[in-house]
mmCIF file of C-alpha atoms in Angstrom:
data_model
loop_
_atom_site.group_PDB
_atom_site.id
_atom_site.type_symbol
_atom_site.label_atom_id
_atom_site.label_comp_id
_atom_site.label_asym_id
_atom_site.label_seq_id
_atom_site.Cartn_x
_atom_site.Cartn_y
_atom_site.Cartn_z
ATOM 1 C CA UNK A 717 0.000 0.000 0.000
ATOM 2 C CA UNK A 718 1.394 3.379 -1.028
ATOM 3 C CA UNK A 719 1.798 6.052 1.643
ATOM 4 C CA UNK A 720 -0.164 9.253 1.460
ATOM 5 C CA UNK A 721 2.079 12.166 0.463
ATOM 6 C CA UNK A 722 2.146 15.600 2.057
ATOM 7 C CA UNK A 723 4.143 18.359 0.387
ATOM 8 C CA UNK A 724 5.711 20.697 2.931
ATOM 9 C CA UNK A 725 6.362 24.015 1.220
ATOM 10 C CA UNK A 726 8.212 26.935 2.805
ATOM 11 C CA UNK A 727 10.082 30.114 1.923
ATOM 12 C CA UNK A 728 12.502 29.098 4.690
ATOM 13 C CA UNK A 729 13.768 25.697 5.856
ATOM 14 C CA UNK A 730 10.303 24.282 6.560
ATOM 15 C CA UNK A 731 11.084 22.794 9.978
ATOM 16 C CA UNK A 732 7.980 24.314 11.572
ATOM 17 C CA UNK A 733 5.696 22.929 8.881
ATOM 18 C CA UNK A 734 7.264 19.467 9.068
ATOM 19 C CA UNK A 735 6.811 19.253 12.840
ATOM 20 C CA UNK A 736 3.163 20.273 12.585
ATOM 21 C CA UNK A 737 2.494 17.790 9.791
ATOM 22 C CA UNK A 738 4.125 14.993 11.785
ATOM 23 C CA UNK A 739 2.106 15.915 14.885
ATOM 24 C CA UNK A 740 -1.158 15.741 12.948
ATOM 25 C CA UNK A 741 -0.150 12.636 10.993
ATOM 26 C CA UNK A 742 0.526 10.816 14.276
ATOM 27 C CA UNK A 743 -3.212 10.944 14.884
ATOM 28 C CA UNK A 744 -3.874 8.984 11.685
ATOM 29 C CA UNK A 745 -2.563 5.487 11.006
ATOM 30 C CA UNK A 746 0.413 5.992 13.288
ATOM 31 C CA UNK A 747 1.727 8.914 11.279
ATOM 32 C CA UNK A 748 2.541 6.736 8.287
ATOM 33 C CA UNK A 749 2.768 9.459 5.648
ATOM 34 C CA UNK A 750 5.530 10.504 3.302
ATOM 35 C CA UNK A 751 6.676 14.100 3.664
ATOM 36 C CA UNK A 752 8.282 15.786 0.693
ATOM 37 C CA UNK A 753 10.162 19.039 1.318
ATOM 38 C CA UNK A 754 10.208 22.041 -0.945
ATOM 39 C CA UNK A 755 12.260 24.615 0.964
ATOM 40 C CA UNK A 756 13.401 28.166 0.206
ATOM 41 C CA UNK A 757 10.644 28.815 -2.320
ATOM 42 C CA UNK A 758 11.370 32.162 -3.958
ATOM 43 C CA UNK A 759 9.260 32.362 -7.106
ATOM 44 C CA UNK A 760 6.141 31.095 -8.849
ATOM 45 C CA UNK A 761 8.128 28.582 -10.883
ATOM 46 C CA UNK A 762 8.958 26.694 -7.695
ATOM 47 C CA UNK A 763 5.264 26.570 -6.800
ATOM 48 C CA UNK A 764 4.220 25.377 -10.247
ATOM 49 C CA UNK A 765 6.465 22.346 -9.869
ATOM 50 C CA UNK A 766 4.806 21.569 -6.535
ATOM 51 C CA UNK A 767 1.315 21.782 -8.007
ATOM 52 C CA UNK A 768 2.218 19.464 -10.868
ATOM 53 C CA UNK A 769 3.518 16.840 -8.455
ATOM 54 C CA UNK A 770 0.744 17.288 -5.860
ATOM 55 C CA UNK A 771 -2.031 16.999 -8.438
ATOM 56 C CA UNK A 772 -0.496 13.860 -9.928
ATOM 57 C CA UNK A 773 -0.278 12.142 -6.532
ATOM 58 C CA UNK A 774 -3.507 13.638 -5.163
ATOM 59 C CA UNK A 775 -1.615 15.069 -2.203
ATOM 60 C CA UNK A 776 -2.062 17.724 0.448
ATOM 61 C CA UNK A 777 0.125 20.824 0.525
ATOM 62 C CA UNK A 778 1.025 22.209 3.945
ATOM 63 C CA UNK A 779 2.887 25.487 3.785
ATOM 64 C CA UNK A 780 4.541 28.273 5.772
ATOM 65 C CA UNK A 781 4.972 31.100 3.281
ATOM 66 C CA UNK A 782 4.914 34.712 4.432
ATOM 67 C CA UNK A 783 5.755 36.506 1.169
ATOM 68 C CA UNK A 784 2.337 37.914 0.109
ATOM 69 C CA UNK A 785 2.537 37.415 -3.711
ATOM 70 C CA UNK A 786 3.640 33.781 -3.308
ATOM 71 C CA UNK A 787 0.964 33.041 -0.715
ATOM 72 C CA UNK A 788 -1.759 34.625 -2.856
ATOM 73 C CA UNK A 789 -0.663 32.668 -5.928
ATOM 74 C CA UNK A 790 -0.483 29.418 -3.971
ATOM 75 C CA UNK A 791 -4.000 29.852 -2.527
ATOM 76 C CA UNK A 792 -5.519 30.813 -5.878
ATOM 77 C CA UNK A 793 -3.823 28.024 -7.825
ATOM 78 C CA UNK A 794 -4.806 25.447 -5.195
ATOM 79 C CA UNK A 795 -8.471 26.443 -5.571
ATOM 80 C CA UNK A 796 -8.252 26.225 -9.351
ATOM 81 C CA UNK A 797 -6.610 22.788 -9.249
ATOM 82 C CA UNK A 798 -8.839 21.413 -6.494
ATOM 83 C CA UNK A 799 -5.825 20.714 -4.253
ATOM 84 C CA UNK A 800 -6.031 21.007 -0.475
ATOM 85 C CA UNK A 801 -3.460 23.616 0.599
ATOM 86 C CA UNK A 802 -3.220 24.564 4.262
ATOM 87 C CA UNK A 803 -1.528 27.724 5.510
ATOM 88 C CA UNK A 804 -0.141 26.583 8.857
ATOM 89 C CA UNK A 805 0.777 30.096 10.041
ATOM 90 C CA UNK A 806 -2.289 32.077 8.980
ATOM 91 C CA UNK A 807 -4.642 31.468 11.950
ATOM 92 C CA UNK A 808 -2.040 32.479 14.501
ATOM 93 C CA UNK A 809 -0.838 35.329 12.281
ATOM 94 C CA UNK A 810 -4.386 36.723 12.217
ATOM 95 C CA UNK A 811 -4.641 36.430 16.004
ATOM 96 C CA UNK A 812 -1.379 38.378 16.419
ATOM 97 C CA UNK A 813 -2.552 41.085 14.004
ATOM 98 C CA UNK A 814 -5.776 41.459 15.985
ATOM 99 C CA UNK A 815 -4.044 41.378 19.365
ATOM 100 C CA UNK A 816 -1.151 43.727 18.593
ATOM 101 C CA UNK A 817 -3.029 45.877 16.058
ATOM 102 C CA UNK A 818 -0.104 45.887 13.656
ATOM 103 C CA UNK A 819 0.940 44.128 10.475
ATOM 104 C CA UNK A 820 3.644 41.447 10.399
ATOM 105 C CA UNK A 821 6.974 42.068 8.662
ATOM 106 C CA UNK A 822 6.317 39.151 6.297
ATOM 107 C CA UNK A 823 10.006 38.456 5.870
ATOM 108 C CA UNK A 824 11.110 34.839 5.489
ATOM 109 C CA UNK A 825 13.843 33.127 7.534
ATOM 110 C CA UNK A 826 13.549 35.457 10.538
ATOM 111 C CA UNK A 827 13.390 32.561 12.998
ATOM 112 C CA UNK A 828 16.554 31.107 11.495
ATOM 113 C CA UNK A 829 18.283 34.433 12.152
ATOM 114 C CA UNK A 830 17.090 34.331 15.756
ATOM 115 C CA UNK A 831 18.368 30.780 16.092
ATOM 116 C CA UNK A 832 21.746 31.767 14.652
ATOM 117 C CA UNK A 833 22.020 34.603 17.159
ATOM 118 C CA UNK A 834 21.138 32.229 19.984
ATOM 119 C CA UNK A 835 23.740 29.663 19.015
ATOM 120 C CA UNK A 836 26.396 32.332 18.512
ATOM 121 C CA UNK A 837 25.650 33.613 22.008
ATOM 122 C CA UNK A 838 25.946 30.119 23.504
ATOM 123 C CA UNK A 839 29.200 29.565 21.621
ATOM 124 C CA UNK A 840 30.581 32.883 22.905
ATOM 125 C CA UNK A 841 29.638 32.053 26.501
ATOM 126 C CA UNK A 842 31.312 28.650 26.256
ATOM 127 C CA UNK A 843 34.376 30.375 24.795
ATOM 128 C CA UNK A 844 34.519 32.893 27.660
ATOM 129 C CA UNK A 845 34.357 30.082 30.244
ATOM 130 C CA UNK A 846 37.016 27.999 28.507
ATOM 131 C CA UNK A 847 39.458 30.862 28.080
ATOM 132 C CA UNK A 848 38.830 32.643 31.378
ATOM 133 C CA UNK A 849 41.754 33.797 33.525
ATOM 134 C CA UNK A 850 44.425 32.537 31.132
ATOM 135 C CA UNK A 851 43.401 28.878 31.547
ATOM 136 C CA UNK A 852 44.094 28.073 27.913
ATOM 137 C CA UNK A 853 46.266 30.502 25.981
ATOM 138 C CA UNK A 854 45.137 29.112 22.625
ATOM 139 C CA UNK A 855 42.042 31.267 22.934
ATOM 140 C CA UNK A 856 44.044 34.471 22.534
ATOM 141 C CA UNK A 857 44.442 34.048 18.779
ATOM 142 C CA UNK A 858 40.824 33.053 18.093
ATOM 143 C CA UNK A 859 39.147 35.604 20.400
ATOM 144 C CA UNK A 860 37.329 38.704 19.157
ATOM 145 C CA UNK A 861 38.588 40.591 22.205
ATOM 146 C CA UNK A 862 41.359 39.847 24.709
ATOM 147 C CA UNK A 863 41.150 41.498 28.132
ATOM 148 C CA UNK A 864 44.251 41.934 30.274
ATOM 149 C CA UNK A 865 44.711 43.357 33.737
ATOM 150 C CA UNK A 866 45.609 42.556 37.332
ATOM 151 C CA UNK A 867 43.350 40.487 39.554
ATOM 152 C CA UNK A 868 39.938 42.010 40.431
ATOM 153 C CA UNK A 869 39.668 44.407 37.506
ATOM 154 C CA UNK A 870 36.389 42.811 36.355
ATOM 155 C CA UNK A 871 37.927 40.760 33.540
ATOM 156 C CA UNK A 872 35.681 37.734 34.059
ATOM 157 C CA UNK A 873 32.306 39.496 34.506
ATOM 158 C CA UNK A 874 33.116 41.768 31.560
ATOM 159 C CA UNK A 875 34.002 38.720 29.447
ATOM 160 C CA UNK A 876 30.660 37.096 30.274
ATOM 161 C CA UNK A 877 28.720 40.292 29.607
ATOM 162 C CA UNK A 878 30.344 40.667 26.192
ATOM 163 C CA UNK A 879 29.730 36.967 25.507
ATOM 164 C CA UNK A 880 26.005 37.578 25.913
ATOM 165 C CA UNK A 881 26.429 40.119 23.122
ATOM 166 C CA UNK A 882 27.989 37.313 21.021
ATOM 167 C CA UNK A 883 31.636 38.394 21.323
ATOM 168 C CA UNK A 884 34.253 35.722 21.943
ATOM 169 C CA UNK A 885 36.385 37.054 24.775
ATOM 170 C CA UNK A 886 39.513 35.636 26.376
ATOM 171 C CA UNK A 887 41.062 37.229 29.435
ATOM 172 C CA UNK A 888 44.579 36.982 30.815
ATOM 173 C CA UNK A 889 45.723 38.073 34.303
ATOM 174 C CA UNK A 890 48.912 40.101 34.575
ATOM 175 C CA UNK A 891 51.074 39.001 37.500
ATOM 176 C CA UNK A 892 54.635 40.310 38.072
ATOM 177 C CA UNK A 893 55.987 36.830 38.812
ATOM 178 C CA UNK A 894 54.562 35.343 35.601
ATOM 179 C CA UNK A 895 55.895 36.211 32.145
ATOM 180 C CA UNK A 896 52.993 37.279 29.899
ATOM 181 C CA UNK A 897 52.282 34.887 27.024
ATOM 182 C CA UNK A 898 53.941 35.612 23.684
ATOM 183 C CA UNK A 899 50.517 35.476 22.017
ATOM 184 C CA UNK A 900 49.601 38.845 23.560
ATOM 185 C CA UNK A 901 52.318 40.527 21.516
ATOM 186 C CA UNK A 902 51.464 38.704 18.282
ATOM 187 C CA UNK A 903 47.770 39.607 17.958
ATOM 188 C CA UNK A 904 46.636 42.988 16.558
ATOM 189 C CA UNK A 905 47.048 45.517 19.358
ATOM 190 C CA UNK A 906 43.519 46.859 18.845
ATOM 191 C CA UNK A 907 42.123 43.407 19.606
ATOM 192 C CA UNK A 908 43.588 43.580 23.116
ATOM 193 C CA UNK A 909 42.173 45.866 25.830
ATOM 194 C CA UNK A 910 43.880 46.678 29.114
ATOM 195 C CA UNK A 911 41.809 47.190 32.264
ATOM 196 C CA UNK A 912 43.258 49.409 34.994
ATOM 197 C CA UNK A 913 41.940 50.674 38.310
ATOM 198 C CA UNK A 914 42.997 53.145 40.989
ATOM 199 C CA UNK A 915 45.116 51.653 43.808
ATOM 200 C CA UNK A 916 42.675 52.692 46.556
ATOM 201 C CA UNK A 917 39.696 51.152 44.751
ATOM 202 C CA UNK A 918 41.561 47.909 44.084
ATOM 203 C CA UNK A 919 42.676 47.791 47.732
ATOM 204 C CA UNK A 920 39.043 48.129 48.820
ATOM 205 C CA UNK A 921 37.837 45.425 46.428
ATOM 206 C CA UNK A 922 40.573 42.965 47.403
ATOM 207 C CA UNK A 923 40.010 43.490 51.137
ATOM 208 C CA UNK A 924 36.306 42.764 50.678
ATOM 209 C CA UNK A 925 37.173 39.699 48.637
ATOM 210 C CA UNK A 926 39.401 38.334 51.395
ATOM 211 C CA UNK A 927 36.677 38.968 53.968
ATOM 212 C CA UNK A 928 34.158 37.021 51.908
ATOM 213 C CA UNK A 929 36.599 34.106 51.833
ATOM 214 C CA UNK A 930 37.135 34.287 55.586
ATOM 215 C CA UNK A 931 40.798 35.241 55.178
ATOM 216 C CA UNK A 932 42.802 37.938 56.932
ATOM 217 C CA UNK A 933 42.764 41.321 55.245
ATOM 218 C CA UNK A 934 46.420 41.729 56.125
ATOM 219 C CA UNK A 935 47.427 39.314 53.349
ATOM 220 C CA UNK A 936 49.948 40.533 50.782
ATOM 221 C CA UNK A 937 47.185 40.246 48.127
ATOM 222 C CA UNK A 938 45.448 43.346 49.467
ATOM 223 C CA UNK A 939 48.461 45.341 50.636
ATOM 224 C CA UNK A 940 48.896 48.715 48.963
ATOM 225 C CA UNK A 941 52.559 48.054 48.201
ATOM 226 C CA UNK A 942 51.693 44.838 46.370
ATOM 227 C CA UNK A 943 48.875 46.538 44.482
ATOM 228 C CA UNK A 944 51.158 49.378 43.355
ATOM 229 C CA UNK A 945 53.725 46.847 42.181
ATOM 230 C CA UNK A 946 51.109 44.915 40.169
ATOM 231 C CA UNK A 947 49.581 48.015 38.604
ATOM 232 C CA UNK A 948 52.997 49.334 37.620
ATOM 233 C CA UNK A 949 53.876 45.990 36.040
ATOM 234 C CA UNK A 950 50.532 45.810 34.179
ATOM 235 C CA UNK A 951 50.935 49.345 32.861
ATOM 236 C CA UNK A 952 54.346 48.475 31.405
ATOM 237 C CA UNK A 953 52.913 45.397 29.651
ATOM 238 C CA UNK A 954 50.008 47.391 28.217
ATOM 239 C CA UNK A 955 52.381 50.074 26.915
ATOM 240 C CA UNK A 956 54.559 47.399 25.367
ATOM 241 C CA UNK A 957 51.553 45.883 23.597
ATOM 242 C CA UNK A 958 50.224 49.319 22.621
ATOM 243 C CA UNK A 959 46.628 48.343 23.376
ATOM 244 C CA UNK A 960 43.813 50.694 24.377
ATOM 245 C CA UNK A 961 43.303 50.992 28.130
ATOM 246 C CA UNK A 962 40.138 51.549 30.181
ATOM 247 C CA UNK A 963 40.010 52.643 33.811
ATOM 248 C CA UNK A 964 37.244 50.539 35.388
ATOM 249 C CA UNK A 965 37.210 52.385 38.731
ATOM 250 C CA UNK A 966 33.604 53.085 39.764
ATOM 251 C CA UNK A 967 32.276 51.877 36.398
ATOM 252 C CA UNK A 968 29.457 49.387 35.992
ATOM 253 C CA UNK A 969 30.148 46.384 33.748
ATOM 254 C CA UNK A 970 27.643 47.670 31.191
ATOM 255 C CA UNK A 971 29.335 51.075 31.094
ATOM 256 C CA UNK A 972 32.766 49.531 30.629
ATOM 257 C CA UNK A 973 31.473 47.253 27.862
ATOM 258 C CA UNK A 974 29.877 50.138 25.951
ATOM 259 C CA UNK A 975 33.042 52.193 26.300
ATOM 260 C CA UNK A 976 35.200 49.275 25.182
ATOM 261 C CA UNK A 977 33.148 48.541 22.060
ATOM 262 C CA UNK A 978 32.940 52.219 21.114
ATOM 263 C CA UNK A 979 36.691 52.550 21.584
ATOM 264 C CA UNK A 980 37.472 49.538 19.405
ATOM 265 C CA UNK A 981 35.011 50.655 16.733
ATOM 266 C CA UNK A 982 36.664 54.069 16.637
ATOM 267 C CA UNK A 983 40.017 52.336 16.125
ATOM 268 C CA UNK A 984 38.627 50.519 13.097
ATOM 269 C CA UNK A 985 37.937 47.105 14.619
ATOM 270 C CA UNK A 986 35.091 45.426 12.704
ATOM 271 C CA UNK A 987 32.839 42.970 14.528
ATOM 272 C CA UNK A 988 30.096 40.632 13.278
ATOM 273 C CA UNK A 989 26.544 41.951 13.154
#
């Protein structure tokens, strides 16, 4: 016995239509139907081929087409040919028009763009975690942005914030006792951004950090002499690299991020949209 055929027609991939057809088909004979895809329909010629095949096999057409001329042609031709053609988006589209009192954009492949943005964001977040705090220096070359600075200059939270904006960010701590990686001096200097802070502010932050860990605030980590030594060392490295520098003292992460992106854009750094 031959399976019934359903033509899934879309001006995008057609995933939505296929899932809906499968859900409905499951209610009939265990979903034993054959689905034939016609994706990325862009002109009437594509639709004519569908009608020829659908009429020959006496099939149903299920479609998700938002381009008005193509939808109008499909509906009219289906009536003329006596073919059942179901617009899977139209009922909900009408409800949205009524509810929001506005017309839809009617642009195909918008959901795919949203999906791409989502996956790029996830990828950027995973990148920021993997290449946080100099854990893996291989990330320096493949990052969109490399942050450098002494401990507690907001490198990690800034990396994560920028990752949510789909930027791949690696960050590397600058410590006097540790030679900075050669990769920092090989990448374009505009790709690297130095984060600095006033000694008093850093002293305050580090003392609070030690308190939260239940450690003595007299530790060398929070001493002003140690902080001055670290900041002096970091400044020399940043000058050697020739990278732009941002003072993060009393700045919110969002403010620093906006300043950083504006600064890099002004220097001619081009990022993805």
